[in-house]
Amino acid sequence: MPRAALLLLSAAALGACRSSLPTPTVASLSPTGLVRAPAKVRVRLASTDGARELGVRGARGGPVTFERVGDLVRRDDGRLAREFRLAPAESGGVLTLDDTPYPGELWVNARPGGGLRVENRVDFEEYVAGVVAGELSLWSAEPAELEAQAVAARTYAVGSLFGRGPGAFLWDDVRHQVYAGRFLSDGSAGGRAAARRLERAAQRTRGLALFSGDTLLDARYHAACGGSTARTADVFSAAAGPGSPAVECAPCSSSDQARWEWTAPAADLARLASEWDLGERLESLVPERVDARGRWLTVRLVGTLRTRTVEVANLRQRLGSQQLASAGALRTWPPPGRPITGGLHFAGRGRGHGVGLCQEGARGYARLGWDSERILSHYYPGATLESCER
Ligand SMILES: [Zn+2]
């Protein structure tokens, strides 16, 4: 993929047929030349957030452990401080925490709410590669799929950090983007090939991000759309910048992979009714706003006391976004509007919010021979690719 070039990506021209993420804070008018990726990024590690003690391998001087003592952090050599900085023993090496290798530095802090907090301060492009490694299965991914994911992840990260000042950080989980540290080959032929594919995808897309006109795109992505994606504005009402429209996704519509079913237990529905002040029980649920392709956007919840309309994204967050896996092609039993006497059974298609690049679909299109530009132009029609490298 050419770098620093203005590439017009148009689905029509090419004859082409993506933990809800928080809204990036990018200003709605950000002239292209001013939107720049940071040199380094702070990544907060969710799995160790609040831990009482932890150990890191690979640092200068050998393995080291930390524990929280009062308002401070104590290192195993007895030193006390609010914060410790660790660098790898070798230049370009990694630090290992909970069996995950991290490039760059680890900063261990006293977490305000108790326990410890760790941030990985890492070069921006290393971070992008670590997101691709966290989001996709490198062992089986196609090069075009990796490249498209790298561009989407980079765009989302730049947008999320833009204008937030030097203390801005990203979580390493679905609150922002799943980040897996540095992918290290296990030495097998497959592992070496996977590492080479990741390195190549990162190099080929280095610095490239998606724009709409002069403005950074609000580039979302998700696991599987179930057959068609959702319009950004329909799902993220407070989207920071221009988003993407709903598009068909042939690989998903012909796959059973994205089908799921789940029964919300009566106790979960009662908790929901109580949290939303609807009364002691949820009596019925009715889709209210549905998009052109049948994706539920808002639902009316009828409780024993009150009725309330909520966004499906909010409902998914409350009931569990792994369980209520998407809002695509939803059906319920009892059917909408009928009295709920116990649990509520959901069946649907897709995983995730359904906006932007669909990872399942990108894989399918890559296997059909589409390159990454064509994949990106399909899910983000009209977007341009430009360098945001410093
Ligand atoms: Zn799809």
Short mmCIF file of C-alpha atoms and ligand atoms in Angstrom, two decimals:
data_model
loop_
_atom_site.label_atom_id
_atom_site.label_comp_id
_atom_site.label_asym_id
_atom_site.label_seq_id
_atom_site.Cartn_x
_atom_site.Cartn_y
_atom_site.Cartn_z
CA MET A 1 0.00 0.00 0.00
CA PRO A 2 1.53 3.34 -1.00
CA ARG A 3 2.31 5.64 1.89
CA ALA A 4 1.50 9.30 2.37
CA ALA A 5 -0.62 9.24 -0.75
CA LEU A 6 -4.17 10.44 -0.99
CA LEU A 7 -6.03 7.35 -2.10
CA LEU A 8 -9.62 7.74 -3.02
CA LEU A 9 -11.46 4.75 -1.69
CA SER A 10 -14.80 4.41 -3.31
CA ALA A 11 -16.90 1.30 -3.08
CA ALA A 12 -18.77 2.21 -6.24
CA ALA A 13 -15.64 2.83 -8.30
CA LEU A 14 -14.23 -0.49 -7.28
CA GLY A 15 -17.47 -2.34 -7.90
CA ALA A 16 -17.45 -3.55 -4.35
CA CYS A 17 -20.51 -5.55 -3.74
CA ARG A 18 -16.53 -3.68 10.60
CA SER A 19 -17.17 -3.92 24.88
CA SER A 20 -18.88 -1.06 23.05
CA LEU A 21 -16.03 1.25 22.29
CA PRO A 22 -16.13 4.70 23.84
CA THR A 23 -16.41 7.71 21.58
CA PRO A 24 -13.07 9.18 20.53
CA THR A 25 -12.63 12.78 21.58
CA VAL A 26 -11.35 13.97 18.21
CA ALA A 27 -12.64 17.41 17.35
CA SER A 28 -15.17 17.35 14.54
CA LEU A 29 -13.05 19.69 12.43
CA SER A 30 -9.51 18.45 12.45
CA PRO A 31 -7.61 19.55 9.36
CA THR A 32 -5.76 16.61 7.93
CA GLY A 33 -2.32 18.10 8.44
CA LEU A 34 -2.91 18.60 12.14
CA VAL A 35 -4.01 15.08 12.97
CA ARG A 36 -0.85 13.27 13.97
CA ALA A 37 -0.26 9.98 15.72
CA PRO A 38 1.64 10.36 19.00
CA ALA A 39 5.24 9.05 19.09
CA LYS A 40 4.38 6.91 22.13
CA VAL A 41 1.20 5.71 23.76
CA ARG A 42 0.32 4.81 27.36
CA VAL A 43 -1.59 1.54 27.57
CA ARG A 44 -3.24 0.69 30.88
CA LEU A 45 -3.23 -3.07 31.57
CA ALA A 46 -6.68 -4.13 32.74
CA SER A 47 -5.81 -7.65 33.92
CA THR A 48 -3.46 -6.34 36.65
CA ASP A 49 -5.45 -3.23 37.58
CA GLY A 50 -5.90 -3.28 41.36
CA ALA A 51 -3.63 -6.30 41.93
CA ARG A 52 -1.99 -6.40 45.42
CA GLU A 53 1.25 -7.76 44.04
CA LEU A 54 2.80 -8.66 40.70
CA GLY A 55 6.04 -9.85 39.13
CA VAL A 56 7.86 -8.80 35.97
CA ARG A 57 10.53 -10.74 34.09
CA GLY A 58 13.03 -9.44 31.54
CA ALA A 59 14.04 -6.24 33.35
CA ARG A 60 17.61 -5.08 33.91
CA GLY A 61 18.88 -6.81 37.06
CA GLY A 62 16.53 -9.82 36.70
CA PRO A 63 12.99 -10.63 37.83
CA VAL A 64 11.31 -8.11 40.10
CA THR A 65 8.14 -8.14 42.21
CA PHE A 66 6.03 -5.28 43.56
CA GLU A 67 3.39 -4.98 46.25
CA ARG A 68 1.10 -2.21 47.45
CA VAL A 69 2.00 -0.89 50.91
CA GLY A 70 -0.12 2.00 52.23
CA ASP A 71 -0.06 4.77 49.64
CA LEU A 72 3.12 3.47 48.03
CA VAL A 73 4.53 0.63 45.94
CA ARG A 74 7.25 -1.57 47.49
CA ARG A 75 9.83 -3.25 45.26
CA ASP A 76 11.31 -6.57 46.41
CA ASP A 77 14.65 -4.85 47.13
CA GLY A 78 12.81 -2.86 49.85
CA ARG A 79 12.57 0.48 48.01
CA LEU A 80 9.29 2.40 48.37
CA ALA A 81 7.95 4.86 45.79
CA ARG A 82 4.71 6.05 44.23
CA GLU A 83 5.90 4.77 40.87
CA PHE A 84 8.58 2.49 39.42
CA ARG A 85 9.76 2.45 35.82
CA LEU A 86 11.06 -0.76 34.27
CA ALA A 87 12.95 -1.10 30.98
CA PRO A 88 13.90 -4.34 29.21
CA ALA A 89 17.37 -5.75 29.92
CA GLU A 90 18.22 -5.51 26.23
CA SER A 91 17.45 -2.70 23.82
CA GLY A 92 14.38 -3.70 21.79
CA GLY A 93 13.64 -6.55 24.18
CA VAL A 94 10.45 -7.25 26.12
CA LEU A 95 9.22 -7.23 29.70
CA THR A 96 6.99 -10.15 30.65
CA LEU A 97 4.01 -9.71 32.95
CA ASP A 98 1.47 -12.53 33.43
CA ASP A 99 3.14 -14.40 30.56
CA THR A 100 2.50 -11.52 28.14
CA PRO A 101 5.61 -9.94 26.56
CA TYR A 102 5.48 -6.14 26.34
CA PRO A 103 7.72 -3.92 24.21
CA GLY A 104 8.73 -0.52 25.62
CA GLU A 105 8.57 0.28 29.34
CA LEU A 106 6.29 -0.80 32.19
CA TRP A 107 5.40 1.80 34.83
CA VAL A 108 4.07 0.37 38.11
CA ASN A 109 1.99 2.83 40.17
CA ALA A 110 -0.07 2.93 43.35
CA ARG A 111 -3.66 2.85 42.03
CA PRO A 112 -5.81 5.58 43.63
CA GLY A 113 -8.61 3.13 44.40
CA GLY A 114 -6.25 0.55 45.93
CA GLY A 115 -3.79 -2.06 44.69
CA LEU A 116 -1.34 -1.58 41.83
CA ARG A 117 -1.68 -0.18 38.33
CA VAL A 118 0.58 -0.90 35.35
CA GLU A 119 1.02 1.13 32.19
CA ASN A 120 2.92 -0.01 29.14
CA ARG A 121 4.52 3.01 27.47
CA VAL A 122 5.23 1.91 23.97
CA ASP A 123 5.99 3.28 20.50
CA PHE A 124 2.74 4.02 18.70
CA GLU A 125 3.35 1.66 15.78
CA GLU A 126 4.34 -1.16 18.17
CA TYR A 127 1.01 -0.54 19.89
CA VAL A 128 -0.87 -0.83 16.58
CA ALA A 129 0.86 -4.16 15.84
CA GLY A 130 -0.07 -5.34 19.34
CA VAL A 131 -3.74 -4.48 18.70
CA VAL A 132 -3.72 -6.43 15.43
CA ALA A 133 -2.22 -9.36 17.38
CA GLY A 134 -4.91 -9.00 20.05
CA GLU A 135 -7.84 -8.63 17.69
CA LEU A 136 -7.08 -11.30 15.09
CA SER A 137 -5.74 -14.83 15.03
CA LEU A 138 -2.35 -14.27 13.42
CA TRP A 139 -1.92 -17.98 12.77
CA SER A 140 -4.65 -18.08 10.17
CA ALA A 141 -5.12 -14.43 9.13
CA GLU A 142 -4.73 -13.26 5.55
CA PRO A 143 -2.29 -10.42 4.84
CA ALA A 144 -5.06 -8.12 3.54
CA GLU A 145 -7.14 -8.75 6.68
CA LEU A 146 -4.16 -7.82 8.89
CA GLU A 147 -3.49 -4.65 6.90
CA ALA A 148 -7.14 -3.51 7.02
CA GLN A 149 -7.25 -4.16 10.79
CA ALA A 150 -4.00 -2.23 11.30
CA VAL A 151 -5.41 0.83 9.51
CA ALA A 152 -8.72 0.70 11.43
CA ALA A 153 -6.95 0.23 14.80
CA ARG A 154 -4.51 3.06 14.08
CA THR A 155 -7.31 5.41 13.06
CA TYR A 156 -9.34 4.58 16.16
CA ALA A 157 -6.32 5.08 18.45
CA VAL A 158 -5.36 8.43 16.92
CA GLY A 159 -8.96 9.61 17.28
CA SER A 160 -9.23 8.37 20.87
CA LEU A 161 -6.02 10.13 21.95
CA PHE A 162 -6.41 13.33 19.93
CA GLY A 163 -6.69 16.47 22.04
CA ARG A 164 -6.51 14.62 25.39
CA GLY A 165 -3.08 15.90 26.46
CA PRO A 166 0.10 14.09 27.50
CA GLY A 167 -1.53 12.02 30.28
CA ALA A 168 -3.99 10.33 27.93
CA PHE A 169 -4.04 6.54 28.00
CA LEU A 170 -5.84 3.66 26.32
CA TRP A 171 -7.12 0.53 28.09
CA ASP A 172 -5.83 -2.76 26.65
CA ASP A 173 -9.32 -4.28 26.57
CA VAL A 174 -12.65 -3.64 24.81
CA ARG A 175 -13.03 -0.28 26.57
CA HIS A 176 -10.64 0.85 23.85
CA GLN A 177 -8.94 -1.88 21.82
CA VAL A 178 -7.68 -5.34 22.73
CA TYR A 179 -3.85 -5.11 22.88
CA ALA A 180 -1.76 -8.24 23.29
CA GLY A 181 1.74 -6.80 23.75
CA ARG A 182 4.34 -8.05 21.29
CA PHE A 183 3.61 -11.21 19.34
CA LEU A 184 6.59 -13.57 19.69
CA SER A 185 6.99 -16.57 17.47
CA ASP A 186 7.14 -19.90 19.33
CA GLY A 187 9.90 -20.91 16.93
CA SER A 188 7.70 -23.20 14.81
CA ALA A 189 7.36 -22.64 11.06
CA GLY A 190 3.76 -21.46 11.57
CA GLY A 191 4.75 -19.10 14.36
CA ARG A 192 7.56 -17.57 12.30
CA ALA A 193 5.21 -17.12 9.34
CA ALA A 194 2.59 -15.44 11.57
CA ALA A 195 5.21 -13.04 12.98
CA ARG A 196 6.37 -12.19 9.45
CA ARG A 197 2.78 -11.53 8.29
CA LEU A 198 2.17 -9.18 11.23
CA GLU A 199 5.43 -7.33 10.67
CA ARG A 200 4.71 -6.93 6.99
CA ALA A 201 1.14 -5.66 7.58
CA ALA A 202 2.44 -3.11 10.10
CA GLN A 203 5.17 -1.95 7.72
CA ARG A 204 2.92 -1.73 4.66
CA THR A 205 0.36 0.43 6.47
CA ARG A 206 2.75 2.37 8.69
CA GLY A 207 1.27 5.77 9.65
CA LEU A 208 -1.84 5.35 7.46
CA ALA A 209 -5.21 6.35 8.86
CA LEU A 210 -8.72 6.83 7.42
CA PHE A 211 -10.07 10.29 6.73
CA SER A 212 -13.33 11.72 5.45
CA GLY A 213 -12.39 14.91 3.67
CA ASP A 214 -10.21 16.82 6.10
CA THR A 215 -11.51 14.97 9.14
CA LEU A 216 -10.31 11.82 10.78
CA LEU A 217 -12.90 9.08 10.36
CA ASP A 218 -14.64 7.67 13.42
CA ALA A 219 -13.38 4.23 12.38
CA ARG A 220 -15.11 1.49 14.38
CA TYR A 221 -14.76 -2.24 13.91
CA HIS A 222 -16.34 -5.35 15.35
CA ALA A 223 -16.13 -9.16 15.31
CA ALA A 224 -19.02 -10.09 12.99
CA CYS A 225 -21.93 -8.13 11.55
CA GLY A 226 -24.16 -11.10 10.71
CA GLY A 227 -24.83 -10.04 7.11
CA SER A 228 -24.91 -6.24 7.08
CA THR A 229 -23.18 -3.55 9.11
CA ALA A 230 -24.83 -0.69 11.03
CA ARG A 231 -24.62 3.05 10.37
CA THR A 232 -22.31 4.77 12.87
CA ALA A 233 -24.85 7.47 13.72
CA ASP A 234 -27.54 4.85 14.47
CA VAL A 235 -25.44 3.09 17.12
CA PHE A 236 -23.15 5.84 18.42
CA SER A 237 -25.37 8.89 18.70
CA ALA A 238 -22.44 10.96 20.05
CA ALA A 239 -19.97 9.89 17.35
CA ALA A 240 -17.01 12.27 17.29
CA GLY A 241 -16.48 12.52 13.59
CA PRO A 242 -17.83 11.27 10.30
CA GLY A 243 -18.60 7.58 10.49
CA SER A 244 -19.59 4.89 8.04
CA PRO A 245 -22.88 3.79 6.47
CA ALA A 246 -24.53 0.38 6.66
CA VAL A 247 -23.19 -1.99 3.98
CA GLU A 248 -23.88 -5.55 2.96
CA CYS A 249 -21.39 -8.17 4.10
CA ALA A 250 -21.63 -11.28 1.94
CA PRO A 251 -19.16 -13.48 3.88
CA CYS A 252 -21.20 -13.01 7.08
CA SER A 253 -24.59 -13.58 5.50
CA SER A 254 -23.49 -16.93 4.10
CA SER A 255 -21.87 -18.05 7.37
CA ASP A 256 -23.53 -19.72 10.34
CA GLN A 257 -20.56 -18.74 12.50
CA ALA A 258 -22.19 -15.51 13.55
CA ARG A 259 -25.46 -17.06 14.85
CA TRP A 260 -26.00 -17.11 18.60
CA GLU A 261 -28.75 -17.74 21.19
CA TRP A 262 -28.94 -16.83 24.87
CA THR A 263 -31.60 -16.82 27.59
CA ALA A 264 -31.52 -13.89 29.98
CA PRO A 265 -32.41 -15.39 33.40
CA ALA A 266 -35.40 -13.95 35.27
CA ALA A 267 -33.04 -12.69 38.02
CA ASP A 268 -31.05 -10.63 35.46
CA LEU A 269 -34.26 -9.10 34.10
CA ALA A 270 -35.44 -8.24 37.63
CA ARG A 271 -32.08 -6.59 38.35
CA LEU A 272 -32.39 -4.64 35.10
CA ALA A 273 -35.91 -3.50 36.03
CA SER A 274 -34.69 -2.37 39.45
CA GLU A 275 -31.60 -0.54 38.10
CA TRP A 276 -33.72 1.34 35.58
CA ASP A 277 -36.49 2.04 38.10
CA LEU A 278 -39.10 0.15 36.08
CA GLY A 279 -40.56 -1.73 39.04
CA GLU A 280 -39.80 -5.16 40.44
CA ARG A 281 -40.20 -7.07 37.19
CA LEU A 282 -39.81 -6.61 33.44
CA GLU A 283 -43.18 -7.38 31.88
CA SER A 284 -42.34 -7.10 28.20
CA LEU A 285 -39.80 -5.86 25.68
CA VAL A 286 -40.58 -4.34 22.27
CA PRO A 287 -38.13 -3.17 19.58
CA GLU A 288 -38.86 0.48 18.88
CA ARG A 289 -36.33 1.80 16.39
CA VAL A 290 -35.03 -0.74 13.89
CA ASP A 291 -32.68 0.09 11.00
CA ALA A 292 -33.33 -0.67 7.35
CA ARG A 293 -31.63 -4.05 7.65
CA GLY A 294 -33.53 -5.18 10.75
CA ARG A 295 -30.91 -4.31 13.39
CA TRP A 296 -32.52 -3.24 16.67
CA LEU A 297 -31.45 0.26 17.73
CA THR A 298 -33.77 1.05 20.65
CA VAL A 299 -36.17 -1.08 22.71
CA ARG A 300 -39.13 -0.19 24.90
CA LEU A 301 -38.92 -1.90 28.29
CA VAL A 302 -42.23 -2.25 30.07
CA GLY A 303 -41.87 -2.79 33.81
CA THR A 304 -44.45 -3.34 36.54
CA LEU A 305 -44.21 0.39 37.42
CA ARG A 306 -42.84 2.28 34.43
CA THR A 307 -41.94 2.08 30.75
CA ARG A 308 -38.65 3.26 29.37
CA THR A 309 -36.97 3.35 25.95
CA VAL A 310 -33.26 2.47 25.90
CA GLU A 311 -30.58 2.03 23.27
CA VAL A 312 -29.79 -1.59 22.52
CA ALA A 313 -26.10 -0.77 23.07
CA ASN A 314 -27.02 0.19 26.65
CA LEU A 315 -29.12 -2.95 27.09
CA ARG A 316 -26.21 -5.09 25.86
CA GLN A 317 -23.85 -3.40 28.30
CA ARG A 318 -26.24 -4.08 31.25
CA LEU A 319 -27.06 -7.69 30.35
CA GLY A 320 -23.53 -8.53 29.18
CA SER A 321 -22.26 -7.85 25.68
CA GLN A 322 -20.81 -11.37 25.42
CA GLN A 323 -24.22 -12.86 26.19
CA LEU A 324 -26.44 -10.45 24.23
CA ALA A 325 -23.84 -10.70 21.50
CA SER A 326 -25.28 -8.24 18.96
CA ALA A 327 -28.37 -6.32 17.92
CA GLY A 328 -28.51 -7.96 14.49
CA ALA A 329 -31.59 -9.87 13.33
CA LEU A 330 -32.83 -10.22 16.91
CA ARG A 331 -35.73 -12.48 17.80
CA THR A 332 -37.06 -13.14 21.29
CA TRP A 333 -39.19 -15.71 23.04
CA PRO A 334 -41.68 -14.78 24.34
CA PRO A 335 -42.06 -12.63 21.18
CA PRO A 336 -41.88 -8.82 21.46
CA GLY A 337 -44.74 -7.35 23.50
CA ARG A 338 -45.86 -10.70 24.96
CA PRO A 339 -45.75 -11.16 28.76
CA ILE A 340 -42.41 -12.35 30.13
CA THR A 341 -43.11 -14.96 32.78
CA GLY A 342 -39.58 -16.26 33.43
CA GLY A 343 -36.43 -15.68 31.41
CA LEU A 344 -36.24 -14.03 27.98
CA HIS A 345 -34.69 -15.99 25.12
CA PHE A 346 -32.74 -14.05 22.47
CA ALA A 347 -31.50 -15.30 19.10
CA GLY A 348 -29.50 -13.14 16.72
CA ARG A 349 -26.69 -12.84 14.23
CA GLY A 350 -23.30 -11.21 14.58
CA ARG A 351 -20.97 -10.33 17.44
CA GLY A 352 -20.35 -6.76 18.56
CA HIS A 353 -21.90 -3.38 17.74
CA GLY A 354 -21.92 -3.94 13.98
CA VAL A 355 -20.39 -0.58 12.99
CA GLY A 356 -17.54 -0.15 10.50
CA LEU A 357 -15.18 -2.95 9.53
CA CYS A 358 -16.49 -6.46 10.12
CA GLN A 359 -13.57 -8.75 11.03
CA GLU A 360 -15.38 -11.91 9.93
CA GLY A 361 -16.28 -10.29 6.63
CA ALA A 362 -12.80 -8.84 6.09
CA ARG A 363 -11.41 -12.34 6.44
CA GLY A 364 -13.92 -13.69 3.94
CA TYR A 365 -13.18 -10.96 1.41
CA ALA A 366 -9.41 -11.39 1.88
CA ARG A 367 -9.81 -15.09 1.11
CA LEU A 368 -11.61 -14.12 -2.08
CA GLY A 369 -8.53 -12.16 -3.08
CA TRP A 370 -9.53 -8.62 -2.11
CA ASP A 371 -6.62 -6.41 -1.10
CA SER A 372 -6.76 -4.26 2.04
CA GLU A 373 -7.69 -1.07 0.17
CA ARG A 374 -10.71 -2.76 -1.36
CA ILE A 375 -11.74 -4.19 2.03
CA LEU A 376 -11.41 -0.77 3.69
CA SER A 377 -13.30 0.91 0.84
CA HIS A 378 -16.13 -1.56 1.28
CA TYR A 379 -16.63 -0.96 5.00
CA TYR A 380 -15.66 2.74 4.98
CA PRO A 381 -16.92 3.90 1.55
CA GLY A 382 -15.62 7.26 0.39
CA ALA A 383 -12.85 7.35 3.02
CA THR A 384 -9.29 8.32 2.08
CA LEU A 385 -6.06 6.93 3.40
CA GLU A 386 -3.44 9.41 4.52
CA SER A 387 -0.35 9.36 6.60
CA CYS A 388 -0.72 10.65 10.15
CA GLU A 389 2.86 9.79 10.99
CA ARG A 390 4.85 12.40 12.89
ZN ZN B 1 -19.86 -9.10 8.37
#
